[in-house]
Coordinates of C-alpha atoms in Angstrom, one line a residue:
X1 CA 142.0 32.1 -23.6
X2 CA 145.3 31.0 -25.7
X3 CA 146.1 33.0 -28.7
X4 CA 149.4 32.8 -30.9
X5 CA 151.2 33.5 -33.8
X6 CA 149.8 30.0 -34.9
X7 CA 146.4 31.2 -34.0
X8 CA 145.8 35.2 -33.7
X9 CA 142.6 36.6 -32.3
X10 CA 140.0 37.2 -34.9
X11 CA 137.3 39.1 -32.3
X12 CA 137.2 40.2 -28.7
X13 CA 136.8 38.0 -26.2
X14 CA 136.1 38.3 -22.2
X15 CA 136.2 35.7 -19.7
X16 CA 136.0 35.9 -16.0
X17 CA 133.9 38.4 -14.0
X18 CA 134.6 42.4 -13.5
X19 CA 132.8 44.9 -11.5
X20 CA 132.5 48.1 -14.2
X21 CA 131.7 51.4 -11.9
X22 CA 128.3 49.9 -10.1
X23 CA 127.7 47.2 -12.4
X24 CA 128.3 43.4 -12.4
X25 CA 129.5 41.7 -15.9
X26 CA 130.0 38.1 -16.1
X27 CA 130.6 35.4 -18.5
X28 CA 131.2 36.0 -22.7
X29 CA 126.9 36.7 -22.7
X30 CA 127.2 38.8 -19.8
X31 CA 129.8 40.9 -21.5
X32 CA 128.3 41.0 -24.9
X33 CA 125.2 42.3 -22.9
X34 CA 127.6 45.3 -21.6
X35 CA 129.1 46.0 -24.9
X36 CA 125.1 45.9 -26.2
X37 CA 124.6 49.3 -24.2
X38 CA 127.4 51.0 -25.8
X39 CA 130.1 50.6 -23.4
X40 CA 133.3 49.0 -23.1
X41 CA 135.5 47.2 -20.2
X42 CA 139.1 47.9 -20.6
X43 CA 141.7 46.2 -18.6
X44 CA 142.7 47.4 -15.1
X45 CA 139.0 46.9 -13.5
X46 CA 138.5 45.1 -10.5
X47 CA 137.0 41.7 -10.9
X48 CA 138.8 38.6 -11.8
X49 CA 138.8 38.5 -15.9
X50 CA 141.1 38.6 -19.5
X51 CA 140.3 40.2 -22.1
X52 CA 141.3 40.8 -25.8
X53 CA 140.2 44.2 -27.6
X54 CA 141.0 45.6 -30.7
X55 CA 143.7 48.8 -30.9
X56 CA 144.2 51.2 -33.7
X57 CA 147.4 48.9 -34.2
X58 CA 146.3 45.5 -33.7
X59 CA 145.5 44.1 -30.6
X60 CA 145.6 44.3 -26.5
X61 CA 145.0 41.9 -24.0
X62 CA 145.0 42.4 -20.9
X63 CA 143.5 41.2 -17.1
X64 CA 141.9 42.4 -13.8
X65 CA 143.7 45.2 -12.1
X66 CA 145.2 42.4 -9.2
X67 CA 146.0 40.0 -11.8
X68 CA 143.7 37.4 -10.3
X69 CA 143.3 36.3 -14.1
X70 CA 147.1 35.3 -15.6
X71 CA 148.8 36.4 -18.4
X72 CA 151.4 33.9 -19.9
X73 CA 154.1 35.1 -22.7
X74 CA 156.2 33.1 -24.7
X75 CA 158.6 34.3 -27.6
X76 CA 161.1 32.9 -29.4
X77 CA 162.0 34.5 -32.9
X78 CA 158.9 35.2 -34.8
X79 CA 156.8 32.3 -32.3
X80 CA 154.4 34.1 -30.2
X81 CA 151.8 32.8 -27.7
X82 CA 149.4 34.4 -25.1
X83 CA 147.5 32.3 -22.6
X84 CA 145.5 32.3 -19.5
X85 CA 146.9 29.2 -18.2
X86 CA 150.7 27.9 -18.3
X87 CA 149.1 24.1 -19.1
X88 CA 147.3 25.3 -21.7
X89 CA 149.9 27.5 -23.5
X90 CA 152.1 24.4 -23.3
X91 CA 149.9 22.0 -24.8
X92 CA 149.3 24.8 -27.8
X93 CA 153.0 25.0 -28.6
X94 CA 153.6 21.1 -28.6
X95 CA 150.4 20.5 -30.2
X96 CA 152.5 23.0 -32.8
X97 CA 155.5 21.5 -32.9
X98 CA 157.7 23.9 -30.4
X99 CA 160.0 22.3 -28.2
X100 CA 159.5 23.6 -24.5
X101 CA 162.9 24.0 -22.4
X102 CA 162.1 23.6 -18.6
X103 CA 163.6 25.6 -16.1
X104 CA 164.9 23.3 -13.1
X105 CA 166.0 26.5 -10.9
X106 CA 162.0 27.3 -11.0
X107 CA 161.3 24.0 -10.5
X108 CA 163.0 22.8 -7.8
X109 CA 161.7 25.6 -5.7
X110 CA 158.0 24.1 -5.8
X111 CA 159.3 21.1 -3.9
X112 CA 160.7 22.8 -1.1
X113 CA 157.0 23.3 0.8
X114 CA 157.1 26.6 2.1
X115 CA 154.6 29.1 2.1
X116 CA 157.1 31.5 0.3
X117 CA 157.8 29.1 -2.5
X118 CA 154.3 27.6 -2.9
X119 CA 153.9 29.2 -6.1
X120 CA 155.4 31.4 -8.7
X121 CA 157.7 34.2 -7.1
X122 CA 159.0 36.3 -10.4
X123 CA 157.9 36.7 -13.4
X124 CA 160.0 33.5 -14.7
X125 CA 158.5 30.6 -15.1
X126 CA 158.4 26.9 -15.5
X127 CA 159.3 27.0 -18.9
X128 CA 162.1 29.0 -20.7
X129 CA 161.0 31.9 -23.1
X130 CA 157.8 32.2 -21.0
X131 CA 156.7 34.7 -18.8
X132 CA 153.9 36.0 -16.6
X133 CA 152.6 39.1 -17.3
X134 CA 152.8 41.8 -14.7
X135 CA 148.9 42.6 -13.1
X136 CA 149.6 46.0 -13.9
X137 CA 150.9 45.2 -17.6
X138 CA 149.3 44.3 -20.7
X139 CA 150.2 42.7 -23.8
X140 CA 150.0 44.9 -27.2
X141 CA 149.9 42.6 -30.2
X142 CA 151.3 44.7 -33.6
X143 CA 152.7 43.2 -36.5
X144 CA 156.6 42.8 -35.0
X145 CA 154.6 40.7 -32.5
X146 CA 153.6 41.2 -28.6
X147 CA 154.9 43.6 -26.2
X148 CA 154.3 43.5 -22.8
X149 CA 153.5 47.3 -22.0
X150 CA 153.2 48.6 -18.4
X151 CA 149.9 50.9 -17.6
X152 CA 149.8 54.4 -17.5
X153 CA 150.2 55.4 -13.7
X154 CA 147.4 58.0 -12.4
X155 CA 149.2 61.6 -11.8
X156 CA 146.4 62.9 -10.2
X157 CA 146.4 61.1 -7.0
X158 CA 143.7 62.0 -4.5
X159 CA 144.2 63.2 -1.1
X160 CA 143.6 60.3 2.0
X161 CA 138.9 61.1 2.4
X162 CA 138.6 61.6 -1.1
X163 CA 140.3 58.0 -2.1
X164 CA 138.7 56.4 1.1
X165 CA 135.4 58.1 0.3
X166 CA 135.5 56.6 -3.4
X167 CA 136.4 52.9 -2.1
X168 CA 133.2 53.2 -0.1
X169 CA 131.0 54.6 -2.1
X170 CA 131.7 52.0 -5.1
X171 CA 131.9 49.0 -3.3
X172 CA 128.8 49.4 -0.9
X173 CA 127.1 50.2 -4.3
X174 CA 128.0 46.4 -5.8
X175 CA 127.2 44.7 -3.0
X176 CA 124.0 46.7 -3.1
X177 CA 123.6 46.0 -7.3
X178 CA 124.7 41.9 -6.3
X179 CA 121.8 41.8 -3.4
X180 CA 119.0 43.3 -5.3
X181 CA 119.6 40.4 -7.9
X182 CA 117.9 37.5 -6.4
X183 CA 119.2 35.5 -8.4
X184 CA 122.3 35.8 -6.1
X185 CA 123.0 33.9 -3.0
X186 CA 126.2 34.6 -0.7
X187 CA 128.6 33.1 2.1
X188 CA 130.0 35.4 4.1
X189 CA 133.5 34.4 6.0
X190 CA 133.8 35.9 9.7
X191 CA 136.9 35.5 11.8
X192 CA 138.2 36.9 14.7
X193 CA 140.3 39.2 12.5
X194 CA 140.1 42.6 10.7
X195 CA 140.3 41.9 7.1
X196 CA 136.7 39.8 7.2
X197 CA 135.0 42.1 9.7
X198 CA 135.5 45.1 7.2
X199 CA 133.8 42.5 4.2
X200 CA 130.9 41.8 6.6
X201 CA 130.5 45.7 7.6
X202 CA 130.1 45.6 3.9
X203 CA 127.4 43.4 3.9
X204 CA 125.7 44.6 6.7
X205 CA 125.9 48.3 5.3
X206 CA 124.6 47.2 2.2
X207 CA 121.3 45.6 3.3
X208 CA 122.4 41.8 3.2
X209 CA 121.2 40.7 6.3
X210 CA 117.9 42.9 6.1
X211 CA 116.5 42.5 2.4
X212 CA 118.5 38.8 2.1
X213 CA 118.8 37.0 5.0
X214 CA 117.5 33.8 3.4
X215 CA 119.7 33.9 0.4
X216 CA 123.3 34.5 3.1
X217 CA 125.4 32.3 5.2
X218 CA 128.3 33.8 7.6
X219 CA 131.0 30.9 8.1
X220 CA 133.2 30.6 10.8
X221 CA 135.3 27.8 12.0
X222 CA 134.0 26.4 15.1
X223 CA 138.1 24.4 14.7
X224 CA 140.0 27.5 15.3
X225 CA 138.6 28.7 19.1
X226 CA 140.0 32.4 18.9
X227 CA 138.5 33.2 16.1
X228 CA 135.3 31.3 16.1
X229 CA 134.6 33.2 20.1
X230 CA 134.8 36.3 18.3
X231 CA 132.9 35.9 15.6
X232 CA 130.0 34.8 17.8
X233 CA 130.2 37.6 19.9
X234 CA 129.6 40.0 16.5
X235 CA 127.0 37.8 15.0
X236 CA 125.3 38.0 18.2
X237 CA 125.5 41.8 18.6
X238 CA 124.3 42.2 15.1
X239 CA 121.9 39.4 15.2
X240 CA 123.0 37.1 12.6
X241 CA 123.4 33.3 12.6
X242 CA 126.7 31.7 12.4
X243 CA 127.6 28.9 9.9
X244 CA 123.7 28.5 9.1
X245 CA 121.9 27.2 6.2
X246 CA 124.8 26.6 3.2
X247 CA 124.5 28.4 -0.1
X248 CA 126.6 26.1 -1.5
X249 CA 127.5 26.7 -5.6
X250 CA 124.8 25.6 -8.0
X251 CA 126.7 25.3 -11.5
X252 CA 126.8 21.5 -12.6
X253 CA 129.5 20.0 -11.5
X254 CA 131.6 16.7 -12.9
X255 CA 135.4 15.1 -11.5
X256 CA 136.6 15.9 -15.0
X257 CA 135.5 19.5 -15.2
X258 CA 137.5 19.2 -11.5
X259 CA 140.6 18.2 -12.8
X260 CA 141.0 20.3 -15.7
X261 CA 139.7 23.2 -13.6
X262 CA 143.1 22.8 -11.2
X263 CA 145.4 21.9 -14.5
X264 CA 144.2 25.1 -15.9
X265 CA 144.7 27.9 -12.9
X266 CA 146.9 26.0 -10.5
X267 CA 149.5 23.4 -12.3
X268 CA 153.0 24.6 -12.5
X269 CA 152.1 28.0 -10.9
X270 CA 150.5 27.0 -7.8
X271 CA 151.2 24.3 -5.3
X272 CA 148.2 23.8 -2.9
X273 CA 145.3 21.6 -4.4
X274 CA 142.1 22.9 -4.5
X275 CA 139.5 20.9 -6.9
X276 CA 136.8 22.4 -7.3
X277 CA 133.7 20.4 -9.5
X278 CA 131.6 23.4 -10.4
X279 CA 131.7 25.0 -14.1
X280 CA 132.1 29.0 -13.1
X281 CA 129.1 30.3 -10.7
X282 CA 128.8 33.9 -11.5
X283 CA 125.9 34.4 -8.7
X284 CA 126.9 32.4 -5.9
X285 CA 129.0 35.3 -4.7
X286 CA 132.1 34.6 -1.9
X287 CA 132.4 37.7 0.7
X288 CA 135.9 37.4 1.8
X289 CA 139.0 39.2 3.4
X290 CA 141.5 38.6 0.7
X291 CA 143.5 41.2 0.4
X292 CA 144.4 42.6 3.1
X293 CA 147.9 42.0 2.9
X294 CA 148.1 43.9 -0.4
X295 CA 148.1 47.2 1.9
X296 CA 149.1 46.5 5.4
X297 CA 152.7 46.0 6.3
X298 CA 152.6 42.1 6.7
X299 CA 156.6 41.9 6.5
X300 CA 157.5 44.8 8.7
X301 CA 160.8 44.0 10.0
X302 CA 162.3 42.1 7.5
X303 CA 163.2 41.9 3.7
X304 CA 162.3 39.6 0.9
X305 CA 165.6 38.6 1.0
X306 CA 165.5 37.5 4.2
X307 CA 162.5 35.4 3.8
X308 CA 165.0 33.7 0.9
X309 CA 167.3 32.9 3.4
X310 CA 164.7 31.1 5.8
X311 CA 164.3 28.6 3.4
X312 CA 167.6 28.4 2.3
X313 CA 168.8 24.7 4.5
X314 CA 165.5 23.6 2.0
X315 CA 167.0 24.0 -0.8
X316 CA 170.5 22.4 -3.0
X317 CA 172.7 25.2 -2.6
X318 CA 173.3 26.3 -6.5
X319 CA 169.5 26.1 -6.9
X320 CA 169.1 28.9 -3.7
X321 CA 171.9 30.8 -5.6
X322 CA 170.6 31.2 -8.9
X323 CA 166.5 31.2 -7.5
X324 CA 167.1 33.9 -5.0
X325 CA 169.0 35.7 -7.8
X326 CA 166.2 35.5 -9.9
X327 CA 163.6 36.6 -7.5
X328 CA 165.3 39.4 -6.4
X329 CA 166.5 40.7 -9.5
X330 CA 162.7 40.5 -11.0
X331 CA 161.6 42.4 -7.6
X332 CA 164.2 45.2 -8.5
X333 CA 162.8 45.3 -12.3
X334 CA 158.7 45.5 -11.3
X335 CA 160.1 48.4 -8.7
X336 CA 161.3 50.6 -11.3
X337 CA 158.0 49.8 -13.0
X338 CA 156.3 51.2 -9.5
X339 CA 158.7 53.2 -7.5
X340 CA 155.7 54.1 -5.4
X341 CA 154.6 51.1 -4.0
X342 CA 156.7 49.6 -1.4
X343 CA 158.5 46.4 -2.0
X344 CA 157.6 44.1 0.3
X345 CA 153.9 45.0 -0.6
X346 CA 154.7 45.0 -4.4
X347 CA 156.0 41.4 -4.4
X348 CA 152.8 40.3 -2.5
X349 CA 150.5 41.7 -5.0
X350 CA 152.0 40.0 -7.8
X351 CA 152.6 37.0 -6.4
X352 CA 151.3 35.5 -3.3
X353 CA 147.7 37.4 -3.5
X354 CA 147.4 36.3 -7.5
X355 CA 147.7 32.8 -6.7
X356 CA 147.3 31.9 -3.2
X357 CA 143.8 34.3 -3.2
X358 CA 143.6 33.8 -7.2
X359 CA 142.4 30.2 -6.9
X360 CA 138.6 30.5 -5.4
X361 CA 137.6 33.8 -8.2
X362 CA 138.5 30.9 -11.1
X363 CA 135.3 29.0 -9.9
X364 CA 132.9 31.6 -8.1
X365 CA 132.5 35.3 -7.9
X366 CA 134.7 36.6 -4.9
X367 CA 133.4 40.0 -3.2
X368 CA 136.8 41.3 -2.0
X369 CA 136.9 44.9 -1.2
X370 CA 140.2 45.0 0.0
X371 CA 142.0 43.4 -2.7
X372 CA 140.5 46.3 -4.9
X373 CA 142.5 48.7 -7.5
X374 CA 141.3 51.2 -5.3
X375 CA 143.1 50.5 -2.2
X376 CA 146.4 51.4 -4.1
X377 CA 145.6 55.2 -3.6
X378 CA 144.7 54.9 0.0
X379 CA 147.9 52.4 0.3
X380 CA 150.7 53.3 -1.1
X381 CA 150.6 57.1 0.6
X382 CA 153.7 57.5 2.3
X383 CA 152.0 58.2 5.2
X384 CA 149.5 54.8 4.9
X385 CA 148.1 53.5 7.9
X386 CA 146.6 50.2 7.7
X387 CA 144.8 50.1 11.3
X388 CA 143.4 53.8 10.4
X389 CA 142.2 52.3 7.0
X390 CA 140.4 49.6 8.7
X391 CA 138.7 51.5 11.5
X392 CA 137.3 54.1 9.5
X393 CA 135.6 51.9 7.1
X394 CA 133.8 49.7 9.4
X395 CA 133.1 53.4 11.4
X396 CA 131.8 54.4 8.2
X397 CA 129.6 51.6 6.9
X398 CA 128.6 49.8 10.9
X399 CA 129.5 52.4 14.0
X400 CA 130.6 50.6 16.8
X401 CA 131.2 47.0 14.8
X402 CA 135.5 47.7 15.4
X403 CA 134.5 47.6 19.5
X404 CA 133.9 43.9 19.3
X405 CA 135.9 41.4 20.5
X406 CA 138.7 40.2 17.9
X407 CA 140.9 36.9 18.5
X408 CA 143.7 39.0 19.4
X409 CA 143.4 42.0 22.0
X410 CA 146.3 43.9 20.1
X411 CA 144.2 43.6 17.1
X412 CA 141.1 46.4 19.1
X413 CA 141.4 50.7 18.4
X414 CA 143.1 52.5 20.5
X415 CA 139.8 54.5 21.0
X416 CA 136.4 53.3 21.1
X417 CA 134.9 56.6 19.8
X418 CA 134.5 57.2 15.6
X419 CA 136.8 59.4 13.8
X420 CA 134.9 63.0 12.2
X421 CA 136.1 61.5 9.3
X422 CA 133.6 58.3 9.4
X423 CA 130.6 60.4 10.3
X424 CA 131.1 62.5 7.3
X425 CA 131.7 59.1 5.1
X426 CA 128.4 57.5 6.5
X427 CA 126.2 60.0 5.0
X428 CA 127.6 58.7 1.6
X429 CA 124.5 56.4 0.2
X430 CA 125.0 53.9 -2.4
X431 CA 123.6 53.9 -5.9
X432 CA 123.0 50.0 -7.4
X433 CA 124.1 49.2 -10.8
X434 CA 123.1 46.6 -13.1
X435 CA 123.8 42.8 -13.1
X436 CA 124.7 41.6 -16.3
X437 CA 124.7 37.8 -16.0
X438 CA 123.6 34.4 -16.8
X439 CA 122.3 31.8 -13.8
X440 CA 122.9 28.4 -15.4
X441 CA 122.5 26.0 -12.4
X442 CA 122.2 22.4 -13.1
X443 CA 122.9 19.0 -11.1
X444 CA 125.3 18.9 -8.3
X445 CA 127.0 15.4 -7.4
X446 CA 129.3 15.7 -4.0
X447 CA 130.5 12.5 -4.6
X448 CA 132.3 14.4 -8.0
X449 CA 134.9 16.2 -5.7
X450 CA 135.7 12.6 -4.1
X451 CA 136.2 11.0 -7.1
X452 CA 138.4 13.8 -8.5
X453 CA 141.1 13.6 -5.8
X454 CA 140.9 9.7 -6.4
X455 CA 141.7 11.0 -10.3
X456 CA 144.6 13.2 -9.2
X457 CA 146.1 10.9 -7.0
X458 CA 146.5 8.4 -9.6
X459 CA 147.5 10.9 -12.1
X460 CA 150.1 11.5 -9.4
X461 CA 151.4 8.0 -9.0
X462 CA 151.5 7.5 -12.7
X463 CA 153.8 10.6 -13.3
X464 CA 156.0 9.5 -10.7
X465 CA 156.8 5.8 -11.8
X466 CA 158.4 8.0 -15.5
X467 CA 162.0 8.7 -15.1
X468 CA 161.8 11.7 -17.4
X469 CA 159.6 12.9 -14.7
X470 CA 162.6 11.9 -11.6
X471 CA 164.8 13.2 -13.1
X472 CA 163.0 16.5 -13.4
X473 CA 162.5 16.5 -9.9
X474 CA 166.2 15.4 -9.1
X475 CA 165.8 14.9 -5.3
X476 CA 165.5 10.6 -4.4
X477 CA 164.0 11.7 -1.1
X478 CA 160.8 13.8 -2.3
X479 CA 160.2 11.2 -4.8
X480 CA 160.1 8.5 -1.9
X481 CA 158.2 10.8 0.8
X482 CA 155.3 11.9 -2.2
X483 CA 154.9 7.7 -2.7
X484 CA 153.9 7.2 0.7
X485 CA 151.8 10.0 1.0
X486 CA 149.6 8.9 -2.4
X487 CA 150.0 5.5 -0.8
X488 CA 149.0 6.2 2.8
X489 CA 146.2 8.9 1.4
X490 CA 143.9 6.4 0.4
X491 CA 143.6 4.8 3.4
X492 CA 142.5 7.8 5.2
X493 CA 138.9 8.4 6.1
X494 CA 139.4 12.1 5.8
X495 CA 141.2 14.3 2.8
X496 CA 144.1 16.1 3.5
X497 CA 143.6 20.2 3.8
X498 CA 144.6 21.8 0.2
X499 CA 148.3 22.8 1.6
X500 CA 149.0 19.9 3.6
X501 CA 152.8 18.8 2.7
X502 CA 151.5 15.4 0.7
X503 CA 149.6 17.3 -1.8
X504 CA 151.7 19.9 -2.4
X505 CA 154.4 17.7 -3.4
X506 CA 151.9 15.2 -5.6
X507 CA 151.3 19.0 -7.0
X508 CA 155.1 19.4 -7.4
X509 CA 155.4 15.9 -9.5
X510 CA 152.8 16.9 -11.7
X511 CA 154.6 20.1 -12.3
X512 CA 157.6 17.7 -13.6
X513 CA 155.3 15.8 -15.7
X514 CA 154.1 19.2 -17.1
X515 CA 158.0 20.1 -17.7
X516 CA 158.9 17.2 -19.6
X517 CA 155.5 17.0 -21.7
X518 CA 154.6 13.8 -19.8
X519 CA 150.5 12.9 -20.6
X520 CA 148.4 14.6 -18.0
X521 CA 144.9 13.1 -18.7
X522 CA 143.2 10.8 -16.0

């Protein structure tokens, strides 16, 4: 979705995927099948979608309430656009004639291969006069031009079994509307930890393995032993097979589609390369953990700034100045905008979970309770406890599923025995909604993926042979250290994994090619 003051919106639009109460909504049919009932989807809804309604005053876009769908701003004078994608809105305003100032401080950050820095970290961006949209913000188009408006906060916040209750209740229901759609397959991931042993009480609870079993996988990864001994001993007690049959996606896939797939959720914003050959699967669904951080204390014991200053020795020292600056300053401003979320768990949300967990919901529908607008009331109680939170849902939906064996002892209950609170949330029985979706499969080439990392690589090289595009990057070392990796990669029988040094930085000269307006076709 791009939209601007060269091109306003003429009629709603809807693109992504959003869970509306118990229902399912997918795709621009899918949603004009909603609106056919009489209903509407406003922003703020869990899912991964944008969105652009009419107001009494003009217009409002808007995303998903985690902000797994982006919003990108730019203004300058009476020069507007709106985008889904930073490559996009960039190509829209050259194609237009605007000149694009890069920001080198924002940069130079993506080359220093750390998780902290492996993709955006404030609202500022790559480019100057453009910025990302906060996931609890939308963007209110009148006739002086957009606004970016923060949402109304809910006064009426419930107490601790009332909020948990709700959570429950809602998402056993969609996993309950997804499985009675048989159009609808599923892989499950099961680790040793907490966060994917409360998705697959989900899916347990909600009759996946009873009334589906032929349409599910649960993956685990025999490569990391801790983990894959525990997940055996669950699927054993429950009697499910581990990494059985695939369900792989059925959407038609091509090494273009690939390519411009990445440039369009991942390039400038996003270091890691994932390339993914499918055109969007609404109904091969992805049961995951992501989340989790979004409400568990993850940085206890330290600061954001702190975690700056880790990386610090990475990093040209005016460039750590002026970019730890920036992202502290921008942490301070979304704070005032929610006082009552703590920090450390407010910069997660709108950074690392939008992109680093934002990537797979671009391609395939993601079942992610946890990363769910309706943790936030459960969450950000002052008295929040995470290991409570997680113990009474998988009481709740699978008694006795928190006893089994995790890949780290400190990770069991205190006590073995349910809390009263479960046994009064386990009566709570779900009520399905309605799917509202289209299946499109069509043919499926593995060899597409392989020859789309061949594509990027190339793309790669070529950007890095421009001096526009070294002297964007300003640093003689990464530019030799990203040649041998594209030079060494080839030779490999294997593929690098998505965050493996090498790509990142073949990621991070792309992102100077994308400063500079350098050509980014294969």
């Amino acid at each position: 979705m791009t939209i601007s003051s060269f091109s306003p919106p003429r009629d709603e639009s809807f693109d992504g995927y959003a869970f509306v109460g118990a229902d399912f909504v997918a795709g621009p049919d899918g949603f004009a099948s909603f609106r056919g009932t009489g209903r509407a989807i406003g922003p703020g809804l869990d899912g991964c979608y944008a969105l652009t309604r009419r107001t009494e005053a003009g217009w409002e876009s808007g995303t998903d309430a985690r902000g797994l769908r982006k919003l990108f701003l730019f203004r300058r004078g009476d020069i507007w656009a709106l985008s889904t994608s930073l490559h996009e809105l960039a190509a829209h305003l050259r194609a237009h004639g605007v000149t694009l100032r890069p920001d080198l401080t924002v940069l130079r950050a993506f080359g220093v291969r750390q998780a902290l820095t492996a993709q955006l970290n404030s609202s500022r961006t790559l480019f100057q006069d453009v910025t990302l949209v906060p996931s609890f913000c939308t963007v209110r188009i009148e006739a002086d031009g957009p606004r970016i408006v923060a949402s109304d906060r809910d006064s009426d916040v419930p107490g601790y079994e009332e909020a948990l209750g709700t959570h429950l209740h809602t998402w056993r229901s969609r996993f309950a509307t997804l499985v009675a759609d048989d159009r609808t397959t599923f892989v499950a991931d099961l680790s040793g930890g907490l966060d994917s042993r409360v998705v697959f009480a989900f899916a347990h609870a909600s009759g996946l393995f009873e009334h589906a079993r032929t349409r599910a996988q649960i993956a685990s990864q025999e490569r990391m032993p801790e983990d894959f001994i525990a997940a055996s001993a669950v699927a054993r007690q429950y009697g499910v097979e581990l990494n059985g049959p695939p369900m792989p996606m059925r959407t038609p896939t091509s090494p273009d589609q690939a390519l411009e797939n990445w440039k369009r959720h991942s390039l400038g914003v996003y270091m890691p390369v994932y390339l993914s050959p499918h055109a969007f699967d609404a109904l091969s669904i992805r049961c995951h953990g992501a989340g989790g951080g979004t409400f568990r204390d993850i940085f206890t014991g330290t600061t954001l700034r702190n975690r700056l200053l880790s990386t610090r020795k990475n990093f040209a020292e005016e460039t750590f100045e002026e970019y730890s600056a920036e992202v502290l300053g921008d942490l301070e401003s979304l704070c005032r905008m929610r006082p009552e979320v703590d920090p450390q768990k407010l910069h997660y949300r709108e950074f690392r979970n939008r992109f680093h967990f934002g990537h797979a919901p671009q391609s395939r529908t993601t079942f992610s309770p946890l990363n769910s607008i309706l943790i936030d009331p459960i969450a950000d109680r002052p008295e929040a406890d995470d290991r409570r939170t997680y113990f009474d849902m998988m009481d709740s939906l699978v008694p006795g599923l928190k006893n089994a064996p995790y890949d780290d002892s400190a990770k069991a209950p205190k006590s073995p025995a349910p809390s009263a609170l479960s046994a009064r949330l386990a009566r709570v029985r779900p009520e399905p909604g309605l799917v509202f979706a289209q299946h499109r499969p069509g043919p499926v080439e593995k060899r597409h993926q392989r020859t789309a990392f061949s594509h990027f690589y190339e793309l790669a090289e070529r950007s890095l042979e421009r001096s526009d595009v070294q002297d964007a990057i300003g640093d003689a070392r990464v530019i030799r250290r990203t040649r041998t990796f594209l030079r060494e990669v080839r030779a490999q029988s294997g593929r690098p994994r998505a965050n493996a040094p090498g790509h990142q930085d073949a990621a991070y000269a792309l992102t100077a090619a994308l400063a500079v307006g350098a050509p980014l076709d294969p």
